[in-house]
């Protein structure tokens, strides 16, 4: 062995780390005594985590819309038009009927771009994610409807029952339509159905503005409230069907793997 080879061997021996059995055994012992994180989290904890990441985007859009339509209603009230069957009723129906449409992108984005599998991997449950989105949207919608009803009663001096009917009826009708479309229509064709539904909103706006005397009548108002109650039941049933359909898709996907 020449001098060069001896120098290389000595250099390699010097670079090799000496084993420290004491430190290694201590590290192994520390690993064994570390608490093991649970492999699954509770549904409530998962829901809270999803709510933190999803809700602020939805509430931001709804808050901007709320500021705009509140400003519009207050401006209309400042023109001393009062509670009339003209522009006031049309504006109210158009606003409350448009509320369900502003959150469609948050519901259809995953379905449109076929991101369910990725979101299932990142959020653990696509059905839980959809439920969280719907709950976030519902909270924002309640705030917007409550604000509109308060402005209609105290600023526009609209009767209480009439304000409830004018704000709730178009909102519930088109919320029901959107859930039906979301449940039964594919994402590629849904945009056409949403466009037709919004045209129906414009027609409904004109119809309500012409039958306002029936709405102001106590019997007609209570009839409309019963219809609103029936629409709420339909919304709950469609929501349950939507969540169940996503759970079935998740089950089929897991079985395919």
mmCIF file of C-alpha atoms in Angstrom:
data_model
loop_
_atom_site.group_PDB
_atom_site.id
_atom_site.type_symbol
_atom_site.label_atom_id
_atom_site.label_comp_id
_atom_site.label_asym_id
_atom_site.label_seq_id
_atom_site.Cartn_x
_atom_site.Cartn_y
_atom_site.Cartn_z
ATOM 1 C CA UNK A 1 0.000 0.000 0.000
ATOM 2 C CA UNK A 2 1.566 3.271 -1.128
ATOM 3 C CA UNK A 3 1.465 6.565 0.691
ATOM 4 C CA UNK A 4 -1.560 7.839 -1.255
ATOM 5 C CA UNK A 5 -3.656 4.783 -0.402
ATOM 6 C CA UNK A 6 -2.641 4.989 3.250
ATOM 7 C CA UNK A 7 -3.658 8.670 3.330
ATOM 8 C CA UNK A 8 -7.065 7.856 1.819
ATOM 9 C CA UNK A 9 -7.707 5.012 4.275
ATOM 10 C CA UNK A 10 -6.768 7.162 7.277
ATOM 11 C CA UNK A 11 -8.952 10.002 5.980
ATOM 12 C CA UNK A 12 -11.949 7.688 5.539
ATOM 13 C CA UNK A 13 -11.525 6.216 9.010
ATOM 14 C CA UNK A 14 -11.352 9.695 10.466
ATOM 15 C CA UNK A 15 -14.618 10.747 8.716
ATOM 16 C CA UNK A 16 -16.625 7.792 10.011
ATOM 17 C CA UNK A 17 -18.704 8.754 13.043
ATOM 18 C CA UNK A 18 -18.103 6.698 16.127
ATOM 19 C CA UNK A 19 -21.141 4.984 17.490
ATOM 20 C CA UNK A 20 -22.469 6.365 20.725
ATOM 21 C CA UNK A 21 -24.546 3.533 22.114
ATOM 22 C CA UNK A 22 -25.576 5.506 25.171
ATOM 23 C CA UNK A 23 -27.076 8.384 23.189
ATOM 24 C CA UNK A 24 -28.735 5.989 20.752
ATOM 25 C CA UNK A 25 -30.408 4.014 23.507
ATOM 26 C CA UNK A 26 -31.585 7.254 25.120
ATOM 27 C CA UNK A 27 -33.082 8.448 21.824
ATOM 28 C CA UNK A 28 -34.904 5.128 21.344
ATOM 29 C CA UNK A 29 -36.255 5.332 24.877
ATOM 30 C CA UNK A 30 -37.491 8.890 24.276
ATOM 31 C CA UNK A 31 -39.281 7.783 21.109
ATOM 32 C CA UNK A 32 -41.058 4.979 22.948
ATOM 33 C CA UNK A 33 -42.211 7.331 25.710
ATOM 34 C CA UNK A 34 -43.568 9.992 23.317
ATOM 35 C CA UNK A 35 -47.386 10.240 23.224
ATOM 36 C CA UNK A 36 -48.886 8.800 20.058
ATOM 37 C CA UNK A 37 -51.165 11.204 18.207
ATOM 38 C CA UNK A 38 -54.604 9.797 17.435
ATOM 39 C CA UNK A 39 -55.003 8.610 13.881
ATOM 40 C CA UNK A 40 -58.550 9.961 13.594
ATOM 41 C CA UNK A 41 -60.126 13.203 14.734
ATOM 42 C CA UNK A 42 -63.687 13.642 15.871
ATOM 43 C CA UNK A 43 -66.298 14.867 13.364
ATOM 44 C CA UNK A 44 -66.810 18.033 15.398
ATOM 45 C CA UNK A 45 -63.091 18.847 15.369
ATOM 46 C CA UNK A 46 -62.959 18.214 11.643
ATOM 47 C CA UNK A 47 -65.980 20.471 11.178
ATOM 48 C CA UNK A 48 -64.337 23.295 13.163
ATOM 49 C CA UNK A 49 -61.147 23.001 11.121
ATOM 50 C CA UNK A 50 -63.052 23.121 7.851
ATOM 51 C CA UNK A 51 -65.139 26.052 9.059
ATOM 52 C CA UNK A 52 -62.001 28.045 9.803
ATOM 53 C CA UNK A 53 -60.571 27.547 6.317
ATOM 54 C CA UNK A 54 -63.778 27.761 4.263
ATOM 55 C CA UNK A 55 -66.163 30.187 5.951
ATOM 56 C CA UNK A 56 -64.166 33.424 5.758
ATOM 57 C CA UNK A 57 -64.164 33.413 1.947
ATOM 58 C CA UNK A 58 -67.917 32.907 1.807
ATOM 59 C CA UNK A 59 -68.626 35.511 4.479
ATOM 60 C CA UNK A 60 -66.373 38.030 2.758
ATOM 61 C CA UNK A 61 -68.379 37.818 -0.478
ATOM 62 C CA UNK A 62 -71.672 37.873 1.409
ATOM 63 C CA UNK A 63 -70.521 40.836 3.500
ATOM 64 C CA UNK A 64 -69.671 42.862 0.401
ATOM 65 C CA UNK A 65 -73.077 42.038 -1.082
ATOM 66 C CA UNK A 66 -74.740 42.947 2.235
ATOM 67 C CA UNK A 67 -73.104 46.385 2.312
ATOM 68 C CA UNK A 68 -74.108 47.069 -1.284
ATOM 69 C CA UNK A 69 -77.770 46.101 -0.964
ATOM 70 C CA UNK A 70 -78.177 47.799 2.441
ATOM 71 C CA UNK A 71 -76.833 50.987 0.943
ATOM 72 C CA UNK A 72 -79.227 50.601 -1.982
ATOM 73 C CA UNK A 73 -82.240 50.060 0.283
ATOM 74 C CA UNK A 74 -81.364 53.053 2.466
ATOM 75 C CA UNK A 75 -80.932 55.211 -0.641
ATOM 76 C CA UNK A 76 -84.338 54.108 -1.933
ATOM 77 C CA UNK A 77 -85.866 54.874 1.465
ATOM 78 C CA UNK A 78 -84.280 58.333 1.360
ATOM 79 C CA UNK A 79 -86.200 59.101 -1.823
ATOM 80 C CA UNK A 80 -89.451 58.993 0.209
ATOM 81 C CA UNK A 81 -90.897 56.279 -2.000
ATOM 82 C CA UNK A 82 -92.049 54.451 1.121
ATOM 83 C CA UNK A 83 -93.747 51.114 0.982
ATOM 84 C CA UNK A 84 -95.185 51.118 -2.526
ATOM 85 C CA UNK A 85 -95.923 48.445 -5.120
ATOM 86 C CA UNK A 86 -93.372 50.004 -7.455
ATOM 87 C CA UNK A 87 -89.611 50.080 -7.379
ATOM 88 C CA UNK A 88 -89.350 49.206 -3.671
ATOM 89 C CA UNK A 89 -90.982 45.781 -3.970
ATOM 90 C CA UNK A 90 -89.136 44.986 -7.193
ATOM 91 C CA UNK A 91 -85.820 45.890 -5.620
ATOM 92 C CA UNK A 92 -86.476 43.811 -2.509
ATOM 93 C CA UNK A 93 -87.512 40.736 -4.493
ATOM 94 C CA UNK A 94 -84.559 41.090 -6.835
ATOM 95 C CA UNK A 95 -82.108 41.378 -3.932
ATOM 96 C CA UNK A 96 -83.417 38.533 -1.790
ATOM 97 C CA UNK A 97 -83.832 36.285 -4.837
ATOM 98 C CA UNK A 98 -80.237 36.989 -5.861
ATOM 99 C CA UNK A 99 -78.789 36.061 -2.462
ATOM 100 C CA UNK A 100 -78.669 32.280 -3.160
ATOM 101 C CA UNK A 101 -76.946 32.832 -6.520
ATOM 102 C CA UNK A 102 -73.894 34.664 -5.155
ATOM 103 C CA UNK A 103 -72.636 31.524 -3.367
ATOM 104 C CA UNK A 104 -72.982 29.122 -6.308
ATOM 105 C CA UNK A 105 -69.233 29.248 -7.150
ATOM 106 C CA UNK A 106 -68.386 28.014 -3.639
ATOM 107 C CA UNK A 107 -70.674 25.010 -4.090
ATOM 108 C CA UNK A 108 -69.834 24.121 -7.671
ATOM 109 C CA UNK A 109 -66.107 24.801 -7.880
ATOM 110 C CA UNK A 110 -65.070 21.323 -6.746
ATOM 111 C CA UNK A 111 -67.612 19.563 -8.960
ATOM 112 C CA UNK A 112 -66.812 21.687 -11.999
ATOM 113 C CA UNK A 113 -63.049 21.074 -11.862
ATOM 114 C CA UNK A 114 -63.393 17.472 -10.600
ATOM 115 C CA UNK A 115 -61.454 18.170 -7.415
ATOM 116 C CA UNK A 116 -63.434 15.826 -5.162
ATOM 117 C CA UNK A 117 -60.650 13.236 -4.825
ATOM 118 C CA UNK A 118 -58.010 15.839 -3.956
ATOM 119 C CA UNK A 119 -60.285 17.541 -1.446
ATOM 120 C CA UNK A 120 -61.153 14.188 0.074
ATOM 121 C CA UNK A 121 -57.441 13.605 0.616
ATOM 122 C CA UNK A 122 -56.863 17.043 2.125
ATOM 123 C CA UNK A 123 -60.096 17.500 4.062
ATOM 124 C CA UNK A 124 -60.729 13.798 4.842
ATOM 125 C CA UNK A 125 -64.407 14.007 3.886
ATOM 126 C CA UNK A 126 -65.927 15.752 0.897
ATOM 127 C CA UNK A 127 -69.432 15.407 2.349
ATOM 128 C CA UNK A 128 -68.275 17.114 5.561
ATOM 129 C CA UNK A 129 -66.752 19.865 3.453
ATOM 130 C CA UNK A 130 -70.010 20.353 1.559
ATOM 131 C CA UNK A 131 -71.963 20.435 4.817
ATOM 132 C CA UNK A 132 -69.561 23.049 6.199
ATOM 133 C CA UNK A 133 -69.998 25.199 3.115
ATOM 134 C CA UNK A 134 -73.768 24.964 3.323
ATOM 135 C CA UNK A 135 -73.737 25.905 7.004
ATOM 136 C CA UNK A 136 -71.431 28.866 6.354
ATOM 137 C CA UNK A 137 -73.681 30.019 3.528
ATOM 138 C CA UNK A 138 -76.757 29.618 5.741
ATOM 139 C CA UNK A 139 -75.246 31.770 8.505
ATOM 140 C CA UNK A 140 -74.398 34.517 6.022
ATOM 141 C CA UNK A 141 -77.819 34.302 4.368
ATOM 142 C CA UNK A 142 -79.596 34.642 7.727
ATOM 143 C CA UNK A 143 -77.570 37.783 8.497
ATOM 144 C CA UNK A 144 -78.428 39.287 5.099
ATOM 145 C CA UNK A 145 -82.130 38.463 5.354
ATOM 146 C CA UNK A 146 -82.332 39.795 8.911
ATOM 147 C CA UNK A 147 -80.638 43.044 7.846
ATOM 148 C CA UNK A 148 -82.998 43.467 4.909
ATOM 149 C CA UNK A 149 -86.095 42.815 7.019
ATOM 150 C CA UNK A 150 -84.947 45.291 9.688
ATOM 151 C CA UNK A 151 -84.305 47.992 7.076
ATOM 152 C CA UNK A 152 -87.665 47.308 5.415
ATOM 153 C CA UNK A 153 -89.561 47.611 8.717
ATOM 154 C CA UNK A 154 -87.775 50.486 10.435
ATOM 155 C CA UNK A 155 -86.501 52.523 7.475
ATOM 156 C CA UNK A 156 -89.083 51.841 4.766
ATOM 157 C CA UNK A 157 -91.987 51.472 7.258
ATOM 158 C CA UNK A 158 -93.142 48.222 5.723
ATOM 159 C CA UNK A 159 -95.629 46.034 7.685
ATOM 160 C CA UNK A 160 -93.930 43.205 9.577
ATOM 161 C CA UNK A 161 -95.726 40.289 7.867
ATOM 162 C CA UNK A 162 -95.286 41.846 4.435
ATOM 163 C CA UNK A 163 -91.553 42.306 5.045
ATOM 164 C CA UNK A 164 -91.185 38.655 6.071
ATOM 165 C CA UNK A 165 -93.103 37.460 3.017
ATOM 166 C CA UNK A 166 -91.313 39.693 0.521
ATOM 167 C CA UNK A 167 -87.878 38.726 1.777
ATOM 168 C CA UNK A 168 -88.390 35.042 2.506
ATOM 169 C CA UNK A 169 -90.489 33.884 -0.456
ATOM 170 C CA UNK A 170 -88.080 34.608 -3.353
ATOM 171 C CA UNK A 171 -85.084 33.576 -1.260
ATOM 172 C CA UNK A 172 -86.542 30.193 -0.318
ATOM 173 C CA UNK A 173 -87.865 29.493 -3.816
ATOM 174 C CA UNK A 174 -84.494 29.975 -5.478
ATOM 175 C CA UNK A 175 -82.541 28.354 -2.667
ATOM 176 C CA UNK A 176 -84.687 25.275 -3.266
ATOM 177 C CA UNK A 177 -84.090 25.431 -7.020
ATOM 178 C CA UNK A 178 -80.331 25.720 -6.558
ATOM 179 C CA UNK A 179 -80.212 22.712 -4.235
ATOM 180 C CA UNK A 180 -82.316 20.672 -6.658
ATOM 181 C CA UNK A 181 -79.999 21.600 -9.533
ATOM 182 C CA UNK A 182 -76.917 20.892 -7.424
ATOM 183 C CA UNK A 183 -78.262 17.454 -6.496
ATOM 184 C CA UNK A 184 -79.711 16.257 -9.796
ATOM 185 C CA UNK A 185 -77.866 18.107 -12.603
ATOM 186 C CA UNK A 186 -74.273 17.554 -13.687
ATOM 187 C CA UNK A 187 -71.796 20.397 -13.220
ATOM 188 C CA UNK A 188 -71.346 20.877 -16.964
ATOM 189 C CA UNK A 189 -75.048 21.539 -17.561
ATOM 190 C CA UNK A 190 -75.838 23.302 -14.307
ATOM 191 C CA UNK A 191 -74.883 26.777 -15.533
ATOM 192 C CA UNK A 192 -77.721 26.654 -18.076
ATOM 193 C CA UNK A 193 -80.248 25.752 -15.396
ATOM 194 C CA UNK A 194 -78.965 28.532 -13.153
ATOM 195 C CA UNK A 195 -79.389 31.041 -15.971
ATOM 196 C CA UNK A 196 -82.959 29.910 -16.592
ATOM 197 C CA UNK A 197 -83.654 30.094 -12.853
ATOM 198 C CA UNK A 198 -82.451 33.681 -12.698
ATOM 199 C CA UNK A 199 -84.773 34.584 -15.558
ATOM 200 C CA UNK A 200 -87.528 33.061 -13.435
ATOM 201 C CA UNK A 201 -86.478 35.422 -10.637
ATOM 202 C CA UNK A 202 -87.039 38.408 -12.897
ATOM 203 C CA UNK A 203 -90.499 37.087 -13.789
ATOM 204 C CA UNK A 204 -91.331 36.445 -10.126
ATOM 205 C CA UNK A 205 -90.238 39.990 -9.275
ATOM 206 C CA UNK A 206 -92.802 41.410 -11.667
ATOM 207 C CA UNK A 207 -95.513 39.021 -10.495
ATOM 208 C CA UNK A 208 -95.085 39.857 -6.804
ATOM 209 C CA UNK A 209 -95.059 43.565 -7.504
ATOM 210 C CA UNK A 210 -98.471 43.220 -9.216
ATOM 211 C CA UNK A 211 -100.108 40.994 -6.576
ATOM 212 C CA UNK A 212 -98.924 42.984 -3.579
ATOM 213 C CA UNK A 213 -102.534 43.565 -2.443
ATOM 214 C CA UNK A 214 -102.971 39.825 -1.949
ATOM 215 C CA UNK A 215 -99.722 39.657 0.041
ATOM 216 C CA UNK A 216 -100.782 42.554 2.256
ATOM 217 C CA UNK A 217 -104.028 40.776 3.010
ATOM 218 C CA UNK A 218 -103.740 38.769 6.236
ATOM 219 C CA UNK A 219 -105.068 35.555 4.697
ATOM 220 C CA UNK A 220 -102.742 35.827 1.712
ATOM 221 C CA UNK A 221 -99.773 36.657 3.934
ATOM 222 C CA UNK A 222 -100.302 33.635 6.166
ATOM 223 C CA UNK A 223 -100.740 31.438 3.085
ATOM 224 C CA UNK A 224 -97.385 32.643 1.817
ATOM 225 C CA UNK A 225 -95.839 31.931 5.227
ATOM 226 C CA UNK A 226 -97.132 28.347 5.033
ATOM 227 C CA UNK A 227 -95.574 28.040 1.593
ATOM 228 C CA UNK A 228 -92.297 29.327 3.029
ATOM 229 C CA UNK A 229 -92.485 26.660 5.743
ATOM 230 C CA UNK A 230 -92.985 23.967 3.109
ATOM 231 C CA UNK A 231 -89.996 25.289 1.163
ATOM 232 C CA UNK A 232 -87.855 25.074 4.314
ATOM 233 C CA UNK A 233 -88.778 21.396 4.647
ATOM 234 C CA UNK A 234 -87.876 20.779 0.998
ATOM 235 C CA UNK A 235 -84.529 22.528 1.508
ATOM 236 C CA UNK A 236 -83.716 20.270 4.460
ATOM 237 C CA UNK A 237 -84.641 17.151 2.481
ATOM 238 C CA UNK A 238 -82.573 18.224 -0.530
ATOM 239 C CA UNK A 239 -79.606 19.022 1.713
ATOM 240 C CA UNK A 240 -79.799 15.563 3.264
ATOM 241 C CA UNK A 241 -79.993 13.974 -0.175
ATOM 242 C CA UNK A 242 -77.018 16.023 -1.378
ATOM 243 C CA UNK A 243 -74.855 14.981 1.589
ATOM 244 C CA UNK A 244 -75.880 11.342 1.225
ATOM 245 C CA UNK A 245 -74.981 11.363 -2.468
ATOM 246 C CA UNK A 246 -71.483 12.652 -1.664
ATOM 247 C CA UNK A 247 -71.076 10.020 1.039
ATOM 248 C CA UNK A 248 -72.028 7.342 -1.499
ATOM 249 C CA UNK A 249 -69.473 8.717 -3.966
ATOM 250 C CA UNK A 250 -66.799 8.597 -1.280
ATOM 251 C CA UNK A 251 -67.697 4.990 -0.468
ATOM 252 C CA UNK A 252 -67.538 3.955 -4.133
ATOM 253 C CA UNK A 253 -64.228 5.743 -4.530
ATOM 254 C CA UNK A 254 -62.690 4.037 -1.494
ATOM 255 C CA UNK A 255 -63.908 0.636 -2.697
ATOM 256 C CA UNK A 256 -62.365 1.208 -6.111
ATOM 257 C CA UNK A 257 -58.975 1.527 -4.442
#
